[in-house]
Every structure is written in structure tokens, then in C-alpha cells.
Amino acid sequence: MEKENYDTKKEEQKEKSAAVLLDELPEGCIAKIVSLTTPADACRVSCVSATVRSAAASDYVWSNFLPSDYPTILSRSADPHFSSLSFSSKKQLFSYLSDNPILIDEGKKWISHPESRFKEVARLKVVWWFEIRGKIRTSELSLNTNYAAYLVFKLQDEAYGFEYYPTEVSLVLGDDEICSKSVVLNPMNEEMPGQFWHWDEPDYIVTNYSTLSRPKERADGWLEIEIGDFFNRYGDNEMEMKVMEVKAGEPKSGFILQGIEIRPKAG
């Protein structure tokens, strides 16, 4: 017990020493260090001292947390009231955008429906081959950021054709497929068999449904399922997102597509 107390005190002393050393640095140096962390870390380190708090709240720090091309993104905002808003600091701007995501290009990158935030959506009547593709330039996204792409949709009560066959989802960057997997678009577990034999060239194979991802219901009532994730380290390339089921030979209906949503992924 005495050794544990001793070790704890040593750790506390190290933390205090580190805080003192940080506080003794010029404010510009402190700001540079904090800018290499995260927004959450910048808020936490503000408790060290008034000097560190001032550096951590500087525009230099919070400009690094915003996308490098944020002025261009903001100029394309579809919100008519956004241009009239004023922000006293980059930290305040970051906080506002964290709670109020904006649509760009007048919201025309999406199609929608009354229960959605968009005006129109695509509703599937009947098809045998199910295929959705979406493309985006990586220059539209922030550099050096982890992203995930999500299929956002609903299934009508009378929907069919999505119960027993896996759907293939993938992300393709340029000419390279960076991730691919099978998922089940019907979220109702009780309708899923444990295993199912289906045709996949050049032979029949068995799929274990317990290992496949299923969609989750969001707070807005729509379903979403992750297509894949990627780290955006490229300045400008084409990212293609694919959702396909063309092997089952079964009709499908009742699928309502809101779109494919791309957003930063934690961790």
C-alpha cells in the first residue's frame, strides 16, 4: 500500500512539473503545441493556467481544427441565415459548426422526402438487380482525417427482397478498392437464418448471417449502415461508394434512399 501511494505521488509530481514547464513557454509555443492535439485536449489543457488558457483559445489553435478550406465551404452554405452570423473567434465558429452542420451547394447534392431534411428521396418500386453508386472528390473533405461513409435509408412495411441475401458494400479510391464487405440491409434479426446457401461464382457458398453487420436506427428514424471507412491523406482523388446485390436473382421493393452520408469517424 505504501508503494502504491508513493507511485501515485510521483505521477502527480510529474504532471505538476509538466504543467509548470508548459506554463513557462512563450504563448506562441504553447499555441503551436496545443494545435497538434485535439479540440477536447485544447479545452482540457485550458485549466492549467491563464497563459495556457489564452493560448489554447487562440485563433491559431482553432484554425488548425477547422478544415483548411473552411472559408470556401462556408461560402457554399445552403443556409440563407449563415452569412449574417458573426463569430468573435475561430473557437466560437468551431463550436457552432459542431452543433449546426451545414449543407453546401443549396442542398442539391442530396435528394429527399417529407420525413427527411431534403425535399425528395428515391423510392425503389421493383428491381431484380439492386445497385447504388455515389462519387465524391476527396478535395471536398478535410485532409488527414478519418471518415466513414454510411448508407441512409428506410424500408417500407411491405418491403421485400432484403431478408435473406447479403448486400455487398465497398469503397473505391481511384483505381483501388480500399474496403469491401457483406452486410444485411434488413435490421430485423428474427427474420434472419443462421446460415444460407447462395450462388457466388463459380460455386454455391454458405453465408453465416450472425457475422454480418445490420443497420441501426438513428434518432431521426432513418436506418444507417456503414459502407466503409478511410483516411483522407490525398489532396484530390475520386472516391466511389458502392452498394450492390445482383446475385440472388430475387425481386426487391420498398427501399427508400435518403443518400450516402460521409462524416468524420472517431478513433
mmCIF file of C-alpha atoms in Angstrom:
data_model
loop_
_atom_site.group_PDB
_atom_site.id
_atom_site.type_symbol
_atom_site.label_atom_id
_atom_site.label_comp_id
_atom_site.label_asym_id
_atom_site.label_seq_id
_atom_site.Cartn_x
_atom_site.Cartn_y
_atom_site.Cartn_z
ATOM 1 C CA MET A 1 0.000 0.000 0.000
ATOM 2 C CA GLU A 2 2.816 2.402 0.861
ATOM 3 C CA LYS A 3 4.479 1.694 -2.508
ATOM 4 C CA GLU A 4 1.221 2.424 -4.347
ATOM 5 C CA ASN A 5 0.861 5.744 -2.540
ATOM 6 C CA TYR A 6 4.463 6.578 -3.353
ATOM 7 C CA ASP A 7 3.958 5.799 -7.057
ATOM 8 C CA THR A 8 0.791 7.897 -7.135
ATOM 9 C CA LYS A 9 2.583 10.872 -5.626
ATOM 10 C CA LYS A 10 5.400 10.529 -8.136
ATOM 11 C CA GLU A 11 2.917 10.609 -11.022
ATOM 12 C CA GLU A 12 1.193 13.673 -9.573
ATOM 13 C CA GLN A 13 4.545 15.426 -9.222
ATOM 14 C CA LYS A 14 5.397 14.619 -12.849
ATOM 15 C CA GLU A 15 2.088 16.079 -14.027
ATOM 16 C CA LYS A 16 2.627 19.234 -11.975
ATOM 17 C CA SER A 17 6.162 19.588 -13.337
ATOM 18 C CA ALA A 18 4.914 19.191 -16.902
ATOM 19 C CA ALA A 19 2.254 21.832 -16.267
ATOM 20 C CA VAL A 20 4.833 24.256 -14.880
ATOM 21 C CA LEU A 21 7.141 23.679 -17.854
ATOM 22 C CA LEU A 22 4.278 24.286 -20.304
ATOM 23 C CA ASP A 23 3.282 27.448 -18.475
ATOM 24 C CA GLU A 24 6.837 28.813 -18.725
ATOM 25 C CA LEU A 25 6.918 28.603 -22.527
ATOM 26 C CA PRO A 26 6.091 31.612 -24.738
ATOM 27 C CA GLU A 27 2.392 31.770 -25.575
ATOM 28 C CA GLY A 28 3.101 31.198 -29.272
ATOM 29 C CA CYS A 29 4.937 27.955 -28.468
ATOM 30 C CA ILE A 30 2.074 26.806 -26.263
ATOM 31 C CA ALA A 31 -0.403 27.518 -29.058
ATOM 32 C CA LYS A 32 1.712 25.510 -31.512
ATOM 33 C CA ILE A 33 1.794 22.515 -29.140
ATOM 34 C CA VAL A 34 -1.940 22.648 -28.449
ATOM 35 C CA SER A 35 -2.749 22.927 -32.168
ATOM 36 C CA LEU A 36 -1.192 19.486 -32.657
ATOM 37 C CA THR A 37 -3.671 17.880 -30.237
ATOM 38 C CA THR A 38 -7.471 17.700 -30.460
ATOM 39 C CA PRO A 39 -10.335 20.105 -29.639
ATOM 40 C CA ALA A 40 -11.086 18.098 -26.475
ATOM 41 C CA ASP A 41 -7.434 18.296 -25.379
ATOM 42 C CA ALA A 42 -7.364 22.038 -26.050
ATOM 43 C CA CYS A 43 -10.322 22.513 -23.712
ATOM 44 C CA ARG A 44 -8.789 20.324 -21.007
ATOM 45 C CA VAL A 45 -5.372 21.991 -21.058
ATOM 46 C CA SER A 46 -7.046 25.385 -20.582
ATOM 47 C CA CYS A 47 -7.340 24.550 -16.882
ATOM 48 C CA VAL A 48 -3.543 24.686 -16.382
ATOM 49 C CA SER A 49 -3.210 28.472 -16.136
ATOM 50 C CA ALA A 50 -4.385 31.775 -17.560
ATOM 51 C CA THR A 51 -1.464 31.827 -20.010
ATOM 52 C CA VAL A 52 -2.194 28.356 -21.328
ATOM 53 C CA ARG A 53 -5.918 29.140 -21.463
ATOM 54 C CA SER A 54 -5.231 32.198 -23.611
ATOM 55 C CA ALA A 55 -3.007 30.217 -25.970
ATOM 56 C CA ALA A 56 -5.460 27.303 -26.193
ATOM 57 C CA ALA A 57 -8.313 29.648 -27.129
ATOM 58 C CA SER A 58 -6.341 31.455 -29.842
ATOM 59 C CA ASP A 59 -7.465 31.612 -33.459
ATOM 60 C CA TYR A 60 -4.189 29.930 -34.436
ATOM 61 C CA VAL A 61 -5.135 26.784 -32.486
ATOM 62 C CA TRP A 62 -8.751 26.564 -33.629
ATOM 63 C CA SER A 63 -7.956 27.370 -37.264
ATOM 64 C CA ASN A 64 -5.970 24.121 -37.246
ATOM 65 C CA PHE A 65 -9.056 22.218 -36.051
ATOM 66 C CA LEU A 66 -11.185 23.613 -38.895
ATOM 67 C CA PRO A 67 -10.857 22.249 -42.472
ATOM 68 C CA SER A 68 -8.062 24.038 -44.316
ATOM 69 C CA ASP A 69 -10.572 25.206 -46.944
ATOM 70 C CA TYR A 70 -13.311 26.179 -44.487
ATOM 71 C CA PRO A 71 -13.824 29.699 -45.974
ATOM 72 C CA THR A 72 -14.733 28.104 -49.335
ATOM 73 C CA ILE A 73 -17.022 25.566 -47.645
ATOM 74 C CA LEU A 74 -18.793 28.289 -45.656
ATOM 75 C CA SER A 75 -19.269 30.406 -48.788
ATOM 76 C CA ARG A 76 -21.213 27.487 -50.314
ATOM 77 C CA SER A 77 -23.573 27.152 -47.343
ATOM 78 C CA ALA A 78 -27.192 26.479 -48.251
ATOM 79 C CA ASP A 79 -28.370 28.236 -45.069
ATOM 80 C CA PRO A 80 -29.500 31.759 -46.045
ATOM 81 C CA HIS A 81 -29.005 32.961 -42.454
ATOM 82 C CA PHE A 82 -25.451 31.698 -42.071
ATOM 83 C CA SER A 83 -23.825 34.619 -43.925
ATOM 84 C CA SER A 84 -25.403 37.052 -41.461
ATOM 85 C CA LEU A 85 -23.922 35.311 -38.423
ATOM 86 C CA SER A 86 -20.781 36.740 -36.838
ATOM 87 C CA PHE A 87 -18.254 34.884 -34.713
ATOM 88 C CA SER A 88 -15.840 36.509 -32.293
ATOM 89 C CA SER A 89 -13.264 33.716 -32.629
ATOM 90 C CA LYS A 90 -12.400 30.576 -34.563
ATOM 91 C CA LYS A 91 -13.214 28.595 -31.417
ATOM 92 C CA GLN A 92 -16.757 30.000 -31.426
ATOM 93 C CA LEU A 93 -17.087 29.141 -35.137
ATOM 94 C CA PHE A 94 -15.877 25.577 -34.489
ATOM 95 C CA SER A 95 -18.365 25.206 -31.630
ATOM 96 C CA TYR A 96 -21.239 26.484 -33.794
ATOM 97 C CA LEU A 97 -20.439 24.140 -36.686
ATOM 98 C CA SER A 98 -20.132 21.178 -34.311
ATOM 99 C CA ASP A 99 -23.747 21.704 -33.236
ATOM 100 C CA ASN A 100 -25.104 23.010 -36.545
ATOM 101 C CA PRO A 101 -23.822 21.071 -39.588
ATOM 102 C CA ILE A 102 -24.305 22.965 -42.838
ATOM 103 C CA LEU A 103 -25.438 21.846 -46.283
ATOM 104 C CA ILE A 104 -23.456 23.115 -49.245
ATOM 105 C CA ASP A 105 -24.457 23.992 -52.816
ATOM 106 C CA GLU A 106 -28.079 24.760 -51.814
ATOM 107 C CA GLY A 107 -28.543 21.180 -50.635
ATOM 108 C CA LYS A 108 -28.549 19.926 -54.236
ATOM 109 C CA LYS A 109 -26.069 17.148 -53.516
ATOM 110 C CA TRP A 110 -28.981 15.167 -51.989
ATOM 111 C CA ILE A 111 -32.500 14.053 -52.934
ATOM 112 C CA SER A 112 -35.189 13.616 -50.267
ATOM 113 C CA HIS A 113 -38.689 13.141 -48.707
ATOM 114 C CA PRO A 114 -41.206 14.653 -46.167
ATOM 115 C CA GLU A 115 -39.686 12.891 -43.162
ATOM 116 C CA SER A 116 -36.187 13.863 -44.294
ATOM 117 C CA ARG A 117 -34.411 17.218 -44.190
ATOM 118 C CA PHE A 118 -34.431 17.165 -48.019
ATOM 119 C CA LYS A 119 -37.304 17.722 -50.465
ATOM 120 C CA GLU A 120 -37.138 14.435 -52.391
ATOM 121 C CA VAL A 121 -35.900 10.879 -51.965
ATOM 122 C CA ALA A 122 -35.506 7.892 -54.277
ATOM 123 C CA ARG A 123 -38.066 5.099 -53.731
ATOM 124 C CA LEU A 124 -37.453 1.675 -55.180
ATOM 125 C CA LYS A 125 -40.525 0.138 -56.849
ATOM 126 C CA VAL A 126 -39.355 -3.245 -58.157
ATOM 127 C CA VAL A 127 -35.929 -4.377 -59.376
ATOM 128 C CA TRP A 128 -34.041 -7.642 -59.606
ATOM 129 C CA TRP A 129 -30.564 -6.154 -59.644
ATOM 130 C CA PHE A 130 -30.028 -3.688 -56.806
ATOM 131 C CA GLU A 131 -27.188 -1.196 -57.257
ATOM 132 C CA ILE A 132 -26.371 2.206 -55.726
ATOM 133 C CA ARG A 133 -23.247 4.182 -56.562
ATOM 134 C CA GLY A 134 -22.082 7.545 -55.265
ATOM 135 C CA LYS A 135 -18.953 9.566 -56.015
ATOM 136 C CA ILE A 136 -17.174 12.449 -54.324
ATOM 137 C CA ARG A 137 -13.848 14.204 -54.786
ATOM 138 C CA THR A 138 -11.638 13.886 -51.719
ATOM 139 C CA SER A 139 -10.834 17.590 -52.116
ATOM 140 C CA GLU A 140 -14.356 18.175 -50.740
ATOM 141 C CA LEU A 141 -13.190 16.628 -47.438
ATOM 142 C CA SER A 142 -10.665 17.675 -44.813
ATOM 143 C CA LEU A 143 -7.141 16.351 -45.231
ATOM 144 C CA ASN A 144 -5.592 13.923 -42.735
ATOM 145 C CA THR A 145 -8.973 12.997 -41.285
ATOM 146 C CA ASN A 146 -10.643 9.627 -40.702
ATOM 147 C CA TYR A 147 -14.004 9.381 -42.462
ATOM 148 C CA ALA A 148 -16.742 6.779 -42.737
ATOM 149 C CA ALA A 149 -19.437 6.509 -45.411
ATOM 150 C CA TYR A 150 -22.946 5.450 -44.356
ATOM 151 C CA LEU A 151 -25.929 4.339 -46.415
ATOM 152 C CA VAL A 152 -29.011 6.151 -45.032
ATOM 153 C CA PHE A 153 -32.379 4.590 -45.917
ATOM 154 C CA LYS A 154 -35.737 3.200 -44.808
ATOM 155 C CA LEU A 155 -37.651 0.028 -45.604
ATOM 156 C CA GLN A 156 -41.404 0.313 -46.093
ATOM 157 C CA ASP A 157 -43.676 -2.095 -44.224
ATOM 158 C CA GLU A 158 -44.324 -4.024 -47.436
ATOM 159 C CA ALA A 159 -40.628 -4.137 -48.431
ATOM 160 C CA TYR A 160 -39.284 -7.475 -49.628
ATOM 161 C CA GLY A 161 -36.155 -8.985 -51.158
ATOM 162 C CA PHE A 162 -33.718 -7.799 -48.468
ATOM 163 C CA GLU A 163 -34.322 -10.519 -45.855
ATOM 164 C CA TYR A 164 -32.156 -13.450 -46.849
ATOM 165 C CA TYR A 165 -29.427 -12.289 -49.193
ATOM 166 C CA PRO A 166 -26.299 -10.314 -48.276
ATOM 167 C CA THR A 167 -25.569 -6.995 -49.968
ATOM 168 C CA GLU A 168 -22.012 -6.116 -50.975
ATOM 169 C CA VAL A 169 -20.721 -2.665 -49.988
ATOM 170 C CA SER A 170 -17.358 -1.168 -50.882
ATOM 171 C CA LEU A 171 -15.251 1.975 -51.165
ATOM 172 C CA VAL A 172 -13.019 2.557 -54.192
ATOM 173 C CA LEU A 173 -10.384 5.295 -54.188
ATOM 174 C CA GLY A 174 -9.177 5.991 -57.699
ATOM 175 C CA ASP A 175 -8.451 2.531 -59.115
ATOM 176 C CA ASP A 176 -8.004 0.849 -55.732
ATOM 177 C CA GLU A 177 -10.729 -0.886 -53.717
ATOM 178 C CA ILE A 178 -9.843 0.080 -50.152
ATOM 179 C CA CYS A 179 -12.563 -1.874 -48.344
ATOM 180 C CA SER A 180 -15.311 -4.365 -49.181
ATOM 181 C CA LYS A 181 -17.707 -6.449 -47.083
ATOM 182 C CA SER A 182 -21.119 -8.134 -46.983
ATOM 183 C CA VAL A 183 -23.971 -6.645 -44.935
ATOM 184 C CA VAL A 184 -27.682 -7.331 -44.377
ATOM 185 C CA LEU A 185 -29.991 -4.381 -45.067
ATOM 186 C CA ASN A 186 -32.989 -5.793 -43.167
ATOM 187 C CA PRO A 187 -32.494 -4.893 -39.468
ATOM 188 C CA MET A 188 -34.993 -7.458 -38.106
ATOM 189 C CA ASN A 189 -32.948 -10.251 -36.527
ATOM 190 C CA GLU A 190 -35.833 -12.694 -36.185
ATOM 191 C CA GLU A 191 -36.151 -12.964 -39.962
ATOM 192 C CA MET A 192 -32.519 -13.948 -40.439
ATOM 193 C CA PRO A 193 -31.492 -17.598 -40.801
ATOM 194 C CA GLY A 194 -28.308 -18.777 -39.121
ATOM 195 C CA GLN A 195 -26.808 -19.802 -42.464
ATOM 196 C CA PHE A 196 -27.896 -19.547 -46.067
ATOM 197 C CA TRP A 197 -26.612 -21.174 -49.244
ATOM 198 C CA HIS A 198 -26.464 -18.912 -52.276
ATOM 199 C CA TRP A 199 -24.845 -18.737 -55.660
ATOM 200 C CA ASP A 200 -21.489 -16.977 -55.959
ATOM 201 C CA GLU A 201 -19.320 -17.743 -58.972
ATOM 202 C CA PRO A 202 -18.038 -20.340 -59.534
ATOM 203 C CA ASP A 203 -19.974 -22.331 -56.903
ATOM 204 C CA TYR A 204 -22.554 -22.241 -54.145
ATOM 205 C CA ILE A 205 -21.235 -20.845 -50.867
ATOM 206 C CA VAL A 206 -22.651 -20.594 -47.365
ATOM 207 C CA THR A 207 -23.029 -17.304 -45.535
ATOM 208 C CA ASN A 208 -23.201 -17.127 -41.746
ATOM 209 C CA TYR A 209 -25.571 -14.232 -41.060
ATOM 210 C CA SER A 210 -24.503 -13.853 -37.439
ATOM 211 C CA THR A 211 -21.206 -12.373 -38.662
ATOM 212 C CA LEU A 212 -22.753 -9.731 -40.939
ATOM 213 C CA SER A 213 -23.440 -6.114 -39.969
ATOM 214 C CA ARG A 214 -27.035 -4.868 -39.888
ATOM 215 C CA PRO A 215 -28.365 -1.309 -39.989
ATOM 216 C CA LYS A 216 -29.103 0.709 -36.870
ATOM 217 C CA GLU A 217 -31.949 3.148 -36.389
ATOM 218 C CA ARG A 218 -30.887 6.779 -35.967
ATOM 219 C CA ALA A 219 -32.503 9.392 -33.748
ATOM 220 C CA ASP A 220 -34.269 10.850 -36.812
ATOM 221 C CA GLY A 221 -35.948 7.486 -37.576
ATOM 222 C CA TRP A 222 -33.830 6.600 -40.618
ATOM 223 C CA LEU A 223 -31.665 3.492 -40.794
ATOM 224 C CA GLU A 224 -27.953 3.672 -41.464
ATOM 225 C CA ILE A 225 -25.223 1.121 -42.076
ATOM 226 C CA GLU A 226 -21.522 1.768 -42.539
ATOM 227 C CA ILE A 227 -20.226 1.142 -46.047
ATOM 228 C CA GLY A 228 -16.600 1.548 -45.004
ATOM 229 C CA ASP A 229 -14.047 3.953 -43.583
ATOM 230 C CA PHE A 230 -10.910 5.599 -44.913
ATOM 231 C CA PHE A 231 -8.191 8.091 -44.010
ATOM 232 C CA ASN A 232 -8.179 11.102 -46.320
ATOM 233 C CA ARG A 233 -4.499 11.698 -46.949
ATOM 234 C CA TYR A 234 -4.896 12.680 -50.626
ATOM 235 C CA GLY A 235 -5.432 16.207 -51.857
ATOM 236 C CA ASP A 236 -7.736 15.352 -54.753
ATOM 237 C CA ASN A 237 -8.941 11.938 -55.883
ATOM 238 C CA GLU A 238 -12.277 10.334 -56.692
ATOM 239 C CA MET A 239 -13.954 8.211 -54.018
ATOM 240 C CA GLU A 240 -16.699 5.860 -55.197
ATOM 241 C CA MET A 241 -19.150 4.192 -52.807
ATOM 242 C CA LYS A 242 -20.948 1.043 -53.984
ATOM 243 C CA VAL A 243 -23.946 -0.900 -52.647
ATOM 244 C CA MET A 244 -24.869 -3.981 -54.726
ATOM 245 C CA GLU A 245 -26.918 -7.192 -54.689
ATOM 246 C CA VAL A 246 -27.018 -8.758 -58.154
ATOM 247 C CA LYS A 247 -26.503 -12.464 -57.420
ATOM 248 C CA ALA A 248 -29.644 -13.651 -55.640
ATOM 249 C CA GLY A 249 -31.982 -13.455 -58.623
ATOM 250 C CA GLU A 250 -34.841 -12.279 -56.372
ATOM 251 C CA PRO A 251 -37.088 -9.191 -56.824
ATOM 252 C CA LYS A 252 -36.729 -6.303 -54.360
ATOM 253 C CA SER A 253 -39.093 -3.494 -53.428
ATOM 254 C CA GLY A 254 -39.916 -0.961 -50.721
ATOM 255 C CA PHE A 255 -36.473 0.581 -50.276
ATOM 256 C CA ILE A 256 -36.328 4.381 -49.718
ATOM 257 C CA LEU A 257 -32.933 6.010 -50.152
ATOM 258 C CA GLN A 258 -32.062 9.264 -48.427
ATOM 259 C CA GLY A 259 -28.430 9.193 -49.571
ATOM 260 C CA ILE A 260 -24.882 8.322 -48.592
ATOM 261 C CA GLU A 261 -23.557 10.336 -45.675
ATOM 262 C CA ILE A 262 -19.839 10.906 -45.173
ATOM 263 C CA ARG A 263 -18.693 12.175 -41.802
ATOM 264 C CA PRO A 264 -15.556 12.151 -39.614
ATOM 265 C CA LYS A 265 -15.094 8.946 -37.651
ATOM 266 C CA ALA A 266 -13.746 8.975 -34.105
ATOM 267 C CA GLY A 267 -10.995 6.554 -33.159
#
